[in-house]
Coordinates of N, CA and C in Angstrom, one line a residue:
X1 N 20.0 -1.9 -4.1 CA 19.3 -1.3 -3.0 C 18.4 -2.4 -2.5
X2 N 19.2 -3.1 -1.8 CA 18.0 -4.5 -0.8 C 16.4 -3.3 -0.2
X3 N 15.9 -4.3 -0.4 CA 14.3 -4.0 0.2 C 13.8 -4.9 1.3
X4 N 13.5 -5.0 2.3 CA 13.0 -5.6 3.0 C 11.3 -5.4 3.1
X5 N 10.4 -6.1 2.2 CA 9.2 -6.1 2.7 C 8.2 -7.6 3.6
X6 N 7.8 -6.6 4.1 CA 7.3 -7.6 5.4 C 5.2 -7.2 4.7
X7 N 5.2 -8.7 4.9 CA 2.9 -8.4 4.3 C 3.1 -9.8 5.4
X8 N 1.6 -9.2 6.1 CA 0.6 -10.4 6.7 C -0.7 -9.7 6.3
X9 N -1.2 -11.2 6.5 CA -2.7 -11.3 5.7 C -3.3 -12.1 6.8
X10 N -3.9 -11.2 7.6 CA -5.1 -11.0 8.0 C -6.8 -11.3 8.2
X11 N -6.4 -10.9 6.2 CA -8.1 -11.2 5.9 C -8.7 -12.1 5.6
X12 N -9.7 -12.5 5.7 CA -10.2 -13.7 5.2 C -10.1 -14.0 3.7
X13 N -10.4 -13.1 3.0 CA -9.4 -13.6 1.6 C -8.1 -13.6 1.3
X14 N -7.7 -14.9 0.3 CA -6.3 -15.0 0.5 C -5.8 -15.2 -1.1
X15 N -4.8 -15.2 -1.4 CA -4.2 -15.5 -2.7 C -4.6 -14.7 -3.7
X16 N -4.1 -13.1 -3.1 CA -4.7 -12.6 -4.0 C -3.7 -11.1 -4.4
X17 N -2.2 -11.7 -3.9 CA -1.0 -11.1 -4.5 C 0.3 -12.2 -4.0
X18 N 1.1 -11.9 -5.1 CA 2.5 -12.3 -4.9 C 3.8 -11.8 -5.0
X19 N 3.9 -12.4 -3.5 CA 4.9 -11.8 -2.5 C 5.9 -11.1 -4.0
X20 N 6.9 -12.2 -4.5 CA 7.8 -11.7 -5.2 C 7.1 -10.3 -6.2
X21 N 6.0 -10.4 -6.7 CA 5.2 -9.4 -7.6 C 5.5 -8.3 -7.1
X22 N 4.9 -7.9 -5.9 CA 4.9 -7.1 -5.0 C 6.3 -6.4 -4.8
X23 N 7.0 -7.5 -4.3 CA 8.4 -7.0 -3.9 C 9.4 -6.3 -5.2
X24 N 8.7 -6.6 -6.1 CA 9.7 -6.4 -7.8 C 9.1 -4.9 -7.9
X25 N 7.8 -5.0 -7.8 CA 7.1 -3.2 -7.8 C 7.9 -2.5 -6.8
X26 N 7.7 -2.6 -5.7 CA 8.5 -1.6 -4.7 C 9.9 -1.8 -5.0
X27 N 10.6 -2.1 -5.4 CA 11.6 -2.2 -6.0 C 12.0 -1.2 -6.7
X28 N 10.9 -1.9 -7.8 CA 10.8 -0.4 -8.8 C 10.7 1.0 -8.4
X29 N 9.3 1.3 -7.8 CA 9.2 2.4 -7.3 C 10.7 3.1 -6.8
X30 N 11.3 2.4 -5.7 CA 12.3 3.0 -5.1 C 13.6 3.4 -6.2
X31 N 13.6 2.5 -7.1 CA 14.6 2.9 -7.7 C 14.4 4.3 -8.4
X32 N 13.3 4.1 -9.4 CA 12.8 5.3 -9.7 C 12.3 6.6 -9.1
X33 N 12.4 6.2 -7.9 CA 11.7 7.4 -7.0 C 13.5 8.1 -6.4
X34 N 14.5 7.3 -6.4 CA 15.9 7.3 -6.2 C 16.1 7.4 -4.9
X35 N 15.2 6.6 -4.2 CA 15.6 6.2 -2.7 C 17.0 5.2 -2.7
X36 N 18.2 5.6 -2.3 CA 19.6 5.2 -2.4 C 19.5 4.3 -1.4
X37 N 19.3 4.3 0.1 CA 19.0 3.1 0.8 C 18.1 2.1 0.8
X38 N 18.5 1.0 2.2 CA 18.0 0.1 2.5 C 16.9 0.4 2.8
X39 N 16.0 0.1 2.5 CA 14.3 0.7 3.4 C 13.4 -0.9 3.6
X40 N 12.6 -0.7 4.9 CA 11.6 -1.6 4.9 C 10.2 -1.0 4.9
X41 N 9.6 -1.6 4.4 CA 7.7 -1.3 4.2 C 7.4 -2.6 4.6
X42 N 6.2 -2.2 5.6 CA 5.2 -3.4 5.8 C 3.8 -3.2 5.0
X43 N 3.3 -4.2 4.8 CA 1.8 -4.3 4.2 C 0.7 -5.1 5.1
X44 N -0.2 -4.6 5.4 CA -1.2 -5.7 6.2 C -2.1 -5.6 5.1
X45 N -2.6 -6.5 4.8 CA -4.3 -7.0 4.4 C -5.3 -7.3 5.6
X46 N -6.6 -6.8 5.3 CA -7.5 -6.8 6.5 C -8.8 -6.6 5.7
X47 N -10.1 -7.0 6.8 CA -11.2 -6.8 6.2 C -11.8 -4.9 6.9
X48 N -12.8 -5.1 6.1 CA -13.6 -4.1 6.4 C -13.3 -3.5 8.0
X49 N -13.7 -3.9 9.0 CA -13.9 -3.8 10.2 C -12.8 -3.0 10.5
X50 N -11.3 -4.1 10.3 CA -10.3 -3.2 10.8 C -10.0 -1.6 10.4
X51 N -9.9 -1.7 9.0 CA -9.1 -0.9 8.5 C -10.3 0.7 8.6
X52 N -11.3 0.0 8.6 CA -12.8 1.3 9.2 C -12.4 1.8 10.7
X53 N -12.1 0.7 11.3 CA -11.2 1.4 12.4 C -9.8 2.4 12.7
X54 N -9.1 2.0 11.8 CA -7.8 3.0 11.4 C -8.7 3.9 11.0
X55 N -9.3 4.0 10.3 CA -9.8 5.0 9.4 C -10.4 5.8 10.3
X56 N -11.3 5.8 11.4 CA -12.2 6.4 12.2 C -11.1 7.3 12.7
X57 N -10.5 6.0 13.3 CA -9.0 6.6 14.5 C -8.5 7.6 14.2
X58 N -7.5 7.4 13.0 CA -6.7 8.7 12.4 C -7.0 9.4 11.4
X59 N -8.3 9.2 10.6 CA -8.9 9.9 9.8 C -10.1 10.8 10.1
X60 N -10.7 10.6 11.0 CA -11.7 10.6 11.3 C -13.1 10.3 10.9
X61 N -12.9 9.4 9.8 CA -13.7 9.0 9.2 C -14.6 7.3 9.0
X62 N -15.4 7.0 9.5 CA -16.1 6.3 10.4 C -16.5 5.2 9.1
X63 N -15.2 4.9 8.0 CA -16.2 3.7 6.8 C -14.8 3.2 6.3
X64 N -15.1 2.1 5.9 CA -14.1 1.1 5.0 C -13.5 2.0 4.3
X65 N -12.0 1.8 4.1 CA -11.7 2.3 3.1 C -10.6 1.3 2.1
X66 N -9.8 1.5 1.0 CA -9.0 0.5 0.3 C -7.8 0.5 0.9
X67 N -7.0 2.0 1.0 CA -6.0 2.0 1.8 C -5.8 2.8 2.3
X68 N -4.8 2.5 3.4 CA -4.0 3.6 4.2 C -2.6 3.3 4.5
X69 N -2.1 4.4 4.4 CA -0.1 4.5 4.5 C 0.0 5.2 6.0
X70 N 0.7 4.9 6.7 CA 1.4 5.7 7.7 C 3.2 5.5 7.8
X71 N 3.4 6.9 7.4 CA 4.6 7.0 7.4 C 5.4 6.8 8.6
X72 N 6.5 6.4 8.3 CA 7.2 6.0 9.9 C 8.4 6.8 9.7
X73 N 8.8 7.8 11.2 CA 10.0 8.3 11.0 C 11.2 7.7 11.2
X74 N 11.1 6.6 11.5 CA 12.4 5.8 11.3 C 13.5 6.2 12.5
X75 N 14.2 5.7 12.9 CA 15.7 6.0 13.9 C 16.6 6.4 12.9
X76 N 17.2 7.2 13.6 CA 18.6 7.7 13.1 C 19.6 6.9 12.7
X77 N 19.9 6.3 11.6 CA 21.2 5.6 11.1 C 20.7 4.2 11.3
X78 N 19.4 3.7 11.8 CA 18.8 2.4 11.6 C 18.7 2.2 10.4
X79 N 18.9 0.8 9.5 CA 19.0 0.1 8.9 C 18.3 -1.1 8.8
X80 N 17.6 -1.4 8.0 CA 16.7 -0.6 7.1 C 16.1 0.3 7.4
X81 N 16.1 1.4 6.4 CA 15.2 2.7 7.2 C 13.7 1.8 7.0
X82 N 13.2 2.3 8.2 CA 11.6 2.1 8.4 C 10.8 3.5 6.8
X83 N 10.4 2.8 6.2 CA 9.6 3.7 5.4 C 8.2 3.8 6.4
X84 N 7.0 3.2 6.5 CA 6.3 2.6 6.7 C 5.5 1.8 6.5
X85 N 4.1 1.7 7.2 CA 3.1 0.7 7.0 C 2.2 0.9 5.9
X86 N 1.7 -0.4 4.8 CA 0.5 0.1 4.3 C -0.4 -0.7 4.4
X87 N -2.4 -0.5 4.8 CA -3.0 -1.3 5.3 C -4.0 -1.5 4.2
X88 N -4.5 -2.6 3.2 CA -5.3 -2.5 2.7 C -6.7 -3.7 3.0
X89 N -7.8 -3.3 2.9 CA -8.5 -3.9 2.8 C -9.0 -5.1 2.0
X90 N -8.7 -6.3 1.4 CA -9.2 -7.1 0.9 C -10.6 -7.1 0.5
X91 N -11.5 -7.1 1.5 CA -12.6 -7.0 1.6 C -13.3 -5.7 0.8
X92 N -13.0 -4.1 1.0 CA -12.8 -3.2 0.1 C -12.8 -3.7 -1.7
X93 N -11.4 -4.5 -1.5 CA -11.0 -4.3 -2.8 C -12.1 -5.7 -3.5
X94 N -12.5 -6.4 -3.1 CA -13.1 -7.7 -3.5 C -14.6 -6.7 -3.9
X95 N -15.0 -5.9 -3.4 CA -16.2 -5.5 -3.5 C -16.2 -4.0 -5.1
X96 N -14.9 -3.4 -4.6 CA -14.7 -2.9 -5.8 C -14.4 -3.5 -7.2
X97 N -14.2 -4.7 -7.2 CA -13.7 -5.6 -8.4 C -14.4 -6.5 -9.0
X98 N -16.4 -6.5 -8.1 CA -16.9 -7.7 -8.4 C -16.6 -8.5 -8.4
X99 N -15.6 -8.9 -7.5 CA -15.5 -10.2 -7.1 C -14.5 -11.1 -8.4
X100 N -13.7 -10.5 -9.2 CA -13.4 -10.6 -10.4 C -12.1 -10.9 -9.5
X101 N -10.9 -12.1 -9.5 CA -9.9 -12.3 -9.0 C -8.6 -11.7 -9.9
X102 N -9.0 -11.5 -10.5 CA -8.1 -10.8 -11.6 C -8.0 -9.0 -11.5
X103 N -8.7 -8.7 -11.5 CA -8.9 -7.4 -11.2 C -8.9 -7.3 -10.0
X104 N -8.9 -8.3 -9.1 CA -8.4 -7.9 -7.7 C -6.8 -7.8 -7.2
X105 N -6.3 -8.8 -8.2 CA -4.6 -8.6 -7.5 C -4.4 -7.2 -8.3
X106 N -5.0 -7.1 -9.7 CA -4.3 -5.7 -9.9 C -4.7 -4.3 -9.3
X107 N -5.8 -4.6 -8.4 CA -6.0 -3.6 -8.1 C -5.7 -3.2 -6.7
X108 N -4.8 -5.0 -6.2 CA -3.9 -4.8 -5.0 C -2.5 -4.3 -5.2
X109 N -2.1 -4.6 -6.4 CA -0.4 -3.8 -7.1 C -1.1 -2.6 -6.9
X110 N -2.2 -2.3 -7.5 CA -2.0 -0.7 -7.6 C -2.3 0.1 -6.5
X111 N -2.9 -0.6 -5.5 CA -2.9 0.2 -3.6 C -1.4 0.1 -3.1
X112 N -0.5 -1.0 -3.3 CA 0.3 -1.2 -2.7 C 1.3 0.4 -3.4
X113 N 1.4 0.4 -5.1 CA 1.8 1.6 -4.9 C 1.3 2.4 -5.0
X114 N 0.2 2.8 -4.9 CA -0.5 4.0 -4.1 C 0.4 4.4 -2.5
X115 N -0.1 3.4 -2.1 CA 0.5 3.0 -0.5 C 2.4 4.0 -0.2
X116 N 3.0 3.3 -1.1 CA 4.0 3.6 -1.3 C 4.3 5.0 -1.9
X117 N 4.1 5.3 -2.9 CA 4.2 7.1 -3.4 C 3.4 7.8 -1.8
X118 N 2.9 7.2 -1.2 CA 2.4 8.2 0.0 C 3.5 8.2 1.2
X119 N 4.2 6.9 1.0 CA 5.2 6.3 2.2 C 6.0 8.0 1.7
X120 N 6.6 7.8 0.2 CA 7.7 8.8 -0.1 C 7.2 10.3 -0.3
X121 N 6.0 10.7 0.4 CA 5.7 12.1 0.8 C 4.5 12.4 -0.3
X122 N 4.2 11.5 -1.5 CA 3.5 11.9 -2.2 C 2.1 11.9 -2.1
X123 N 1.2 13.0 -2.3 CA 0.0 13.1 -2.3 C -1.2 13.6 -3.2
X124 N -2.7 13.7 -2.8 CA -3.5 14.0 -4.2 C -4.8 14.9 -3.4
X125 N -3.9 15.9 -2.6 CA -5.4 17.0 -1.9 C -5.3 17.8 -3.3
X126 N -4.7 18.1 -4.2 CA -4.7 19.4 -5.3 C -5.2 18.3 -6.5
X127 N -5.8 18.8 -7.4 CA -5.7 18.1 -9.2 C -4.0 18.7 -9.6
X128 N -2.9 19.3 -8.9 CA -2.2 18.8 -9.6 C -1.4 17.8 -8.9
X129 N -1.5 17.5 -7.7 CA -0.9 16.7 -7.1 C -1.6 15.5 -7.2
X130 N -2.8 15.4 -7.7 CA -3.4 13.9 -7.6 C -2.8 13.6 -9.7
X131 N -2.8 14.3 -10.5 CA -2.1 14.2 -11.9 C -0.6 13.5 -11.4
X132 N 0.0 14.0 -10.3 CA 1.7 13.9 -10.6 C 1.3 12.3 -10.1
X133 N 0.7 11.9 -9.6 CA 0.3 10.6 -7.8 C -0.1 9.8 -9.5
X134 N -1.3 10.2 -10.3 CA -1.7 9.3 -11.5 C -0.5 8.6 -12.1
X135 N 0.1 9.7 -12.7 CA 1.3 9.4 -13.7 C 2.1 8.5 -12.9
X136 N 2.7 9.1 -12.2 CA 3.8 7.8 -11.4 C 2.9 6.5 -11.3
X137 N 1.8 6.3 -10.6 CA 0.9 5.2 -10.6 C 1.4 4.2 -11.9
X138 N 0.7 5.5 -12.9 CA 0.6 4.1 -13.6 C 1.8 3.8 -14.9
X139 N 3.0 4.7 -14.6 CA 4.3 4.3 -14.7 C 4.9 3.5 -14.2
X140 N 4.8 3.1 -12.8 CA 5.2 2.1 -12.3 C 4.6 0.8 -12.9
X141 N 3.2 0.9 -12.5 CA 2.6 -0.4 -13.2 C 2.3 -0.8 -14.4
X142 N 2.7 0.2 -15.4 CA 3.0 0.1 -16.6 C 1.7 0.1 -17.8
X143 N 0.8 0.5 -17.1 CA -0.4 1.1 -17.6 C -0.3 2.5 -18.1

């Protein structure tokens, strides 16, 4: 199942995931999630400002956040299917992490599949839907 993932970085912090890392997780995910096709996901990294703006926009909610997925419906019989976009803040995550570089890439694997279980419909408005969102989380990442 080829993956096509596309990340630009944006933010002013940098080096603080790798590409192949990334790409081996979604990988995973997909396998185990048993998406049989081609699919592409994009990732942006951004600071505060932007991603407070998505947020206002389609959330309506007017503050930084870590991330956001927007699913894409894709074209009919296009290849790679478009999964969608996922946008994470840097800036967010650096402030959640103390500034700890280590706890920051892990806690950029763990937005990215956050990001991703949301691409493939999954979500956490119930405690049992945010239980099913945990477990896969941290099956994937192996925590």
């Amino acid at each position: 199942m080829p993956v096509e993932l596309r990340i630009r970085n944006e933010s002013s912090r940098k080096r603080l995931y790798r590409r192949d890392a990334l790409a081996r997780l979604l990988e995973s995910i997909l396998s185990g999630e048993s998406v049989p096709e081609n699919v592409e996901v994009s990732v942006l990294f951004c600071d505060d400002p932007f991603i407070q703006e998505l947020n206002r926009e389609y959330r309506k909610k007017n503050v930084p956040t870590d991330v956001l997925s927007f699913e894409q419906d894709g074209i009919e019989g296009q290849r790679p299917r478009v999964l969608g976009d996922i946008v994470i803040s840097l800036e967010t995550v650096e402030s959640n992490c103390g500034f700890n570089r280590e706890l920051m890439r892990d806690e950029v694997r763990m937005l990215v599949c956050h990001g991703v279980l949301h691409l493939l419909g999954y979500d956490h408005g119930t405690v049992a839907e945010k239980k099913v969102m945990v477990e896969k989380q941290a099956g994937y990442l192996g925590v």
